Coordinates of C-alpha atoms in Angstrom, one line a residue:
M25 CA 0.0 0.0 0.0
K26 CA 1.5 3.3 -1.1
F27 CA 1.3 6.5 1.0
T28 CA 2.0 10.0 -0.1
Q29 CA 2.4 13.3 1.7
T30 CA 0.3 15.4 -0.7
V31 CA -3.3 16.5 -0.1
T32 CA -5.2 18.1 -2.9
R33 CA -8.2 20.3 -2.2
S34 CA -9.5 20.4 -5.8
Y35 CA -12.3 17.9 -5.3
P36 CA -15.8 19.4 -5.2
Q37 CA -17.0 17.3 -2.3
Y38 CA -14.6 19.2 0.0
D39 CA -16.0 22.6 -0.9
T40 CA -18.4 22.4 2.0
A41 CA -15.4 22.8 4.3
R42 CA -16.1 26.5 3.9
R43 CA -19.0 26.1 6.3
A44 CA -16.5 25.1 9.0
F45 CA -13.9 27.7 7.9
P46 CA -15.8 30.5 6.2
H47 CA -12.7 32.7 5.9
Q48 CA -10.9 30.2 3.7
P49 CA -11.3 30.8 -0.1
R50 CA -13.2 28.2 -2.0
G51 CA -10.9 25.3 -3.2
A52 CA -7.9 26.5 -1.1
A53 CA -5.8 24.0 0.9
R54 CA -6.3 24.3 4.6
T55 CA -2.8 24.4 6.2
D56 CA -3.4 26.1 9.6
H57 CA -4.8 23.0 11.3
P58 CA -3.5 19.4 11.6
A59 CA -6.9 18.0 10.8
W60 CA -6.5 19.0 7.2
T61 CA -2.8 18.4 6.8
T62 CA -2.3 15.1 8.6
G63 CA -5.6 13.3 8.6
P64 CA -5.8 10.2 6.4
F65 CA -8.1 10.6 3.4
I66 CA -9.1 8.3 0.5
R67 CA -9.3 9.8 -2.9
P68 CA -12.7 9.5 -4.4
R69 CA -13.2 6.4 -6.7
T70 CA -9.6 5.2 -6.0
S71 CA -8.1 2.8 -3.5
S72 CA -5.0 5.0 -2.9
F73 CA -4.4 6.5 0.5
V74 CA -3.4 10.2 0.9
T75 CA -2.0 10.9 4.3
G76 CA 0.0 13.5 6.1
P77 CA 3.3 13.3 8.1
P78 CA 3.7 10.4 10.6
L79 CA 2.1 10.7 13.9
D80 CA 5.3 11.3 15.8
Q81 CA 5.8 14.5 13.7
R82 CA 2.3 15.9 14.2
R83 CA 1.7 18.9 16.3
H84 CA -1.5 20.1 17.8
A85 CA -3.1 23.3 17.0
E86 CA -2.9 25.9 19.7
S87 CA -6.1 24.6 21.2
G88 CA -4.8 21.0 21.1
V89 CA -8.2 19.7 19.9
V90 CA -8.9 18.2 16.5
P91 CA -12.3 19.5 15.2
R92 CA -15.0 17.2 14.0
L93 CA -14.9 16.5 10.3
P94 CA -17.7 18.2 8.4
S95 CA -21.0 16.5 8.9
S96 CA -22.1 16.7 5.3
P97 CA -22.0 13.2 3.6
L98 CA -20.4 14.8 0.6
A99 CA -17.6 16.3 2.6
T100 CA -16.8 13.2 4.7
P101 CA -14.9 10.3 3.1
R102 CA -17.1 7.2 3.2
V103 CA -14.7 5.0 5.1
L104 CA -14.1 7.6 7.8
R105 CA -17.8 8.4 8.0
L106 CA -18.8 4.8 8.5
A107 CA -15.9 3.3 10.4
V108 CA -13.7 5.7 12.4
P109 CA -14.7 5.4 16.0
N110 CA -15.2 8.5 18.2
V111 CA -12.0 7.8 20.1
I112 CA -10.1 8.5 16.9
R113 CA -12.4 11.1 15.4
D114 CA -13.1 13.2 18.5
N115 CA -10.3 12.8 21.0
H116 CA -6.9 14.3 21.2
I117 CA -4.1 12.9 19.0
R118 CA -1.1 13.0 21.3
D119 CA 2.5 12.8 20.4
D120 CA 3.1 10.4 23.3
Q121 CA 0.5 7.9 22.0
P122 CA 1.4 4.3 23.2
Q123 CA 3.0 2.1 20.7
G124 CA 0.6 -0.3 19.1
S125 CA -2.5 1.8 19.9
L126 CA -5.2 2.2 17.2
T127 CA -4.5 5.2 15.0
P128 CA -6.5 6.5 12.0
D129 CA -4.2 5.2 9.4
K130 CA -3.9 1.8 11.1
F131 CA -7.7 1.6 11.5
I132 CA -8.4 2.4 7.8
G133 CA -5.9 -0.2 6.7
A134 CA -7.6 -2.8 8.9
R135 CA -10.9 -1.7 7.6
L136 CA -9.8 -2.0 4.0
G137 CA -8.4 -5.5 4.7
S138 CA -11.7 -6.7 6.3
S139 CA -13.7 -5.3 3.4
I140 CA -11.6 -7.2 1.0
F141 CA -12.1 -10.4 3.0
V142 CA -15.8 -9.9 3.1
K143 CA -15.9 -9.5 -0.7
W144 CA -13.9 -12.7 -1.0
L145 CA -16.3 -14.6 1.2
S146 CA -19.1 -13.6 -1.2
S147 CA -17.2 -14.8 -4.3
R148 CA -17.7 -18.1 -6.1
T149 CA -14.2 -19.3 -5.3
A150 CA -14.9 -18.9 -1.6
R151 CA -18.1 -20.8 -1.8
R152 CA -16.3 -23.7 -3.6
V153 CA -13.5 -23.7 -1.0
L154 CA -16.0 -23.7 1.9
A155 CA -18.1 -26.4 0.3
V156 CA -15.1 -28.7 0.1
S157 CA -13.5 -27.9 3.4
A158 CA -16.6 -27.7 5.6
P159 CA -17.2 -31.5 5.9
V160 CA -13.6 -32.0 6.7
V161 CA -13.6 -29.4 9.4
L162 CA -16.8 -30.8 10.8
A163 CA -15.4 -34.3 10.9
V164 CA -12.3 -33.1 12.8
V165 CA -14.4 -31.1 15.3
V166 CA -16.7 -34.2 15.9
A167 CA -13.7 -36.5 16.4
V168 CA -12.0 -34.1 18.8
G169 CA -15.3 -33.6 20.6
Y170 CA -15.8 -37.3 21.1
S171 CA -12.2 -37.7 22.1
F172 CA -12.7 -35.0 24.8
I173 CA -15.9 -36.6 26.0
D174 CA -14.2 -40.0 26.3
E175 CA -11.3 -38.5 28.2
W176 CA -13.6 -36.5 30.5
T177 CA -15.9 -39.5 31.2
G178 CA -12.9 -41.7 32.0
K179 CA -13.1 -44.0 29.0
T180 CA -10.4 -46.7 29.4
G181 CA -11.9 -49.6 27.4
K182 CA -9.1 -51.1 25.3
G183 CA -11.1 -52.4 22.4
S184 CA -12.7 -55.8 21.8
G185 CA -10.3 -57.7 23.9
P186 CA -7.0 -59.5 23.4
A187 CA -8.4 -63.0 22.6
N188 CA -9.6 -62.1 19.1
V189 CA -6.0 -61.2 18.0
T190 CA -3.2 -63.6 17.7
T191 CA 0.2 -62.5 19.0
A192 CA 2.3 -65.7 18.5
S193 CA 4.1 -66.7 15.3
G194 CA 3.5 -70.0 13.6
K195 CA 6.8 -71.3 15.0
D196 CA 5.9 -70.1 18.6
I197 CA 2.5 -71.8 18.6
N198 CA 3.9 -75.0 17.2
D199 CA 6.7 -74.9 19.9
L200 CA 4.0 -74.6 22.5
L201 CA 2.1 -77.6 21.0
G202 CA 5.3 -79.6 21.4
Q203 CA 5.3 -78.9 25.2
L204 CA 1.9 -80.3 25.8
V205 CA 1.8 -83.6 27.8
D206 CA -0.5 -86.3 26.5
A207 CA -2.5 -88.1 29.3
P208 CA -6.0 -89.5 29.7
E209 CA -8.5 -87.2 31.3
E210 CA -9.2 -87.5 35.0
S211 CA -12.7 -88.0 36.4
M212 CA -14.9 -85.2 37.7
E213 CA -14.9 -86.7 41.1
G214 CA -14.6 -84.0 43.8
Y215 CA -15.0 -81.2 41.3
S216 CA -16.6 -77.9 42.5
R217 CA -16.2 -74.4 41.1
E218 CA -15.6 -73.2 44.6
K219 CA -12.2 -75.1 44.5
F220 CA -11.2 -72.5 41.9
P221 CA -11.5 -69.3 44.0
H222 CA -12.8 -66.5 41.8
W223 CA -13.2 -63.6 41.5
D224 CA -9.9 -62.5 43.0
T225 CA -8.9 -58.9 43.3
N226 CA -6.7 -57.6 40.5
K227 CA -3.1 -58.6 41.3
P228 CA 0.0 -58.3 39.1
E229 CA 0.2 -62.1 38.9
H230 CA -3.1 -62.2 36.9
G231 CA -1.3 -60.5 34.0
F232 CA -3.6 -57.6 33.1
G233 CA -0.7 -55.2 32.9
P234 CA 0.2 -51.7 34.1
D235 CA -2.7 -50.1 32.4
F236 CA -5.0 -51.6 35.0
T237 CA -3.0 -51.3 38.2
Q238 CA -5.3 -48.5 39.4
Y239 CA -8.1 -51.1 39.7
A240 CA -6.4 -53.1 42.5
K241 CA -9.7 -53.0 44.5
C242 CA -11.7 -54.5 41.6
T243 CA -12.1 -58.2 40.7
S244 CA -10.4 -59.9 37.8
R245 CA -13.9 -60.1 36.2
D246 CA -14.4 -56.3 36.5
V247 CA -11.0 -55.6 34.9
M248 CA -11.6 -58.2 32.2
M249 CA -14.9 -56.5 31.4
L250 CA -13.1 -53.1 31.1
R251 CA -10.3 -54.6 29.0
D252 CA -12.6 -56.3 26.5
A253 CA -15.0 -53.3 26.2
T254 CA -15.3 -51.2 23.1
G255 CA -16.4 -47.6 22.9
S256 CA -16.9 -45.5 26.0
V257 CA -16.8 -47.7 29.1
K258 CA -15.6 -46.6 32.5
L259 CA -14.7 -48.6 35.6
D260 CA -14.7 -46.6 38.8
P261 CA -11.5 -47.7 40.7
K262 CA -13.1 -47.0 44.0
T263 CA -16.6 -48.5 43.7
C264 CA -15.7 -50.9 40.8
E265 CA -18.9 -49.9 39.1
L266 CA -19.0 -50.2 35.3
T267 CA -20.6 -47.3 33.4
V268 CA -21.4 -47.6 29.7
G269 CA -21.4 -44.4 27.7
R270 CA -22.1 -43.5 24.0
G271 CA -21.2 -46.4 21.7
G272 CA -19.9 -48.5 24.6
G273 CA -20.4 -52.2 25.0
W274 CA -19.0 -55.7 24.3
Q275 CA -18.7 -57.3 20.9
D276 CA -19.0 -61.1 21.0
Q277 CA -16.2 -62.8 19.0
Y278 CA -17.2 -66.4 19.5
G279 CA -20.1 -66.6 17.2
V280 CA -23.1 -69.0 17.5
L281 CA -24.2 -71.4 14.8
D282 CA -27.9 -71.5 13.7
S283 CA -29.0 -75.1 14.5
K284 CA -31.3 -75.1 11.4
T285 CA -29.0 -73.7 8.8
G286 CA -25.6 -74.5 10.3
K287 CA -24.5 -70.9 9.5
L288 CA -23.3 -68.2 11.8
K289 CA -25.9 -66.1 13.4
P290 CA -25.1 -62.3 13.6
Y291 CA -22.5 -61.4 16.2
K292 CA -24.1 -59.9 19.2
F293 CA -23.1 -56.5 20.6
I294 CA -24.1 -56.2 24.3
T295 CA -24.4 -52.9 26.1
D296 CA -25.6 -54.2 29.5
P297 CA -22.7 -55.4 31.7
A298 CA -25.1 -57.9 33.4
G299 CA -25.7 -59.5 30.0
V300 CA -22.1 -60.4 29.4
D301 CA -20.5 -63.8 30.4
A302 CA -17.0 -64.0 31.8
E303 CA -15.8 -67.0 29.8
H304 CA -12.9 -69.2 30.8
I305 CA -11.1 -70.3 27.6
V306 CA -9.9 -73.5 29.3
P307 CA -13.1 -74.3 31.3
L308 CA -12.6 -74.9 35.0
A309 CA -14.1 -78.4 34.8
E310 CA -11.7 -79.2 31.9
A311 CA -8.8 -77.9 34.0
W312 CA -9.9 -80.2 36.8
R313 CA -9.9 -83.2 34.5
S314 CA -6.5 -82.2 33.1
G315 CA -4.6 -82.3 36.3
A316 CA -5.8 -79.3 38.3
N317 CA -7.5 -81.7 40.7
K318 CA -4.0 -82.5 42.0
R319 CA -2.8 -78.9 42.2
D320 CA -3.1 -76.7 45.3
E321 CA -5.8 -74.1 45.8
D322 CA -3.5 -71.2 45.0
T323 CA -2.7 -72.7 41.5
R324 CA -6.4 -73.2 40.9
R325 CA -7.1 -69.6 42.0
R326 CA -4.6 -68.3 39.4
I327 CA -6.1 -70.5 36.6
A328 CA -9.5 -69.0 37.4
N329 CA -8.3 -65.4 37.4
D330 CA -5.6 -65.4 34.7
S331 CA -6.1 -62.7 32.2
V332 CA -5.1 -65.0 29.3
N333 CA -7.9 -67.4 30.3
L334 CA -10.6 -64.8 30.5
I335 CA -12.7 -63.2 27.8
A336 CA -16.1 -61.4 27.7
S337 CA -18.6 -63.3 25.6
D338 CA -22.2 -63.7 24.5
P339 CA -23.9 -66.0 27.0
S340 CA -25.3 -68.1 24.2
A341 CA -21.9 -68.8 22.8
N342 CA -20.5 -69.5 26.3
R343 CA -23.3 -72.0 27.1
S344 CA -23.0 -73.7 23.7
K345 CA -19.4 -74.5 24.7
G346 CA -20.1 -75.6 28.2
D347 CA -17.0 -77.4 29.7
Q348 CA -15.9 -79.1 26.5
D349 CA -12.3 -79.3 25.5
A350 CA -10.8 -78.4 22.1
A351 CA -11.6 -81.9 20.7
N352 CA -15.3 -81.2 21.0
Y353 CA -15.6 -77.4 20.7
L354 CA -13.8 -74.6 18.9
P355 CA -15.4 -71.2 18.3
P356 CA -17.1 -71.2 14.9
G357 CA -16.5 -67.4 14.4
K358 CA -13.6 -65.2 13.7
F359 CA -12.1 -65.7 17.1
R360 CA -11.0 -69.3 16.6
C361 CA -7.2 -68.8 16.1
G362 CA -7.0 -66.4 19.0
Y363 CA -8.8 -68.9 21.1
L364 CA -6.4 -71.7 20.2
E365 CA -3.4 -69.6 21.2
H366 CA -4.8 -68.8 24.6
Y367 CA -6.0 -72.3 25.2
V368 CA -2.5 -73.8 24.5
K369 CA -0.8 -71.1 26.6
I370 CA -2.9 -71.9 29.6
K371 CA -2.4 -75.7 29.2
V372 CA 1.4 -75.2 29.1
K373 CA 1.6 -72.5 31.8
Y374 CA -0.2 -74.6 34.4
A375 CA 1.1 -78.0 33.2
L376 CA -2.4 -79.2 32.3
N377 CA -2.6 -82.4 30.3
V378 CA -4.3 -83.0 26.9
D379 CA -5.8 -86.3 25.9
P380 CA -4.9 -87.7 22.5
A381 CA -8.1 -86.6 20.7
E382 CA -7.6 -83.1 22.1
H383 CA -4.0 -82.9 21.1
T384 CA -4.9 -84.0 17.5
A385 CA -7.7 -81.4 17.3
L386 CA -5.3 -78.7 18.4
R387 CA -2.6 -79.6 15.9
N388 CA -5.1 -79.7 13.0
A389 CA -6.7 -76.4 14.0
V390 CA -3.4 -74.6 14.5
A391 CA -2.1 -75.9 11.1
D392 CA -5.2 -74.5 9.5
C393 CA -4.7 -71.1 11.1
V394 CA -1.0 -71.0 10.1
S395 CA -1.9 -71.9 6.5
R396 CA -4.4 -68.9 6.4
G397 CA -1.8 -66.6 7.8
E398 CA -3.6 -66.0 11.1
F399 CA -0.3 -66.4 13.1
K400 CA 2.6 -64.1 12.4

């Protein structure tokens, strides 16, 4: 933006200035007052500024007061008439004005910039830009909003649980299979679920990890429910109460077969914590038959509360399994390979036996998962 130091009084619209200064001849330049020599003006029908000396060189008239600009619309430049506030138009212009304060020339520059921006907003280009960018901006705002809500409400659900994802490689899982001990199943004599104390409070030995240490007062079932939740789910570390927020719940991974068609029914999504089963991947009765009947109570307590042996499931899927071993039941849904990994890990970790039919079923199912690339 170019500034000059010259003010021309040849424009007809300034002739009404004689009303304020009757002794001045028509068309003459007014030089005896800073209002006419230093005030910023805009030439009619142009965008160039005409201004006087810088503010730090201005000097007041003897009275020290800048008179009001003529009230006639013809005599007052449009921008000044519409935009210049009283604090600039009516008050003193001091030489000691603080740096950064609003001055007439600064104000008019800002006014011109805003008018250009307003004109751009009304253009076709602006409408196209806004039409393209508005959905993106809205999506970002919604995502950030939900993120803030989740953080504020204490969401700590970690997803749909660890059992639906395999973490072992094909070599690792086959090495684990090699560590299994074949032995006939024991009888159910003396079995009771009370001999597998559950639900224990969350202890490091149960393997939920550091993300859940704050829930030491809660049971392993409570922590498992939080771990396997998806969406906004909160577990109060003091009361151990589960609160389900927007989009929160538990996605079944087992799947249930339709008895008539033999096909998978739709996977259930459960939003009521009371409607979720805490499934033991190696059933407690199967653990008893596999050698847990000869272990001490502390070992059985760890089997019942081990994070690797627990998953939230649809009650229908859990009950269709019952206490069957891998020779008689494997999940029909997308969770099968993850189930196999956890099943084998628990059998090896607690030195639980497998009978020959069970061992064969495990090897065949693992080989199928490896061939489909389900293990790393």
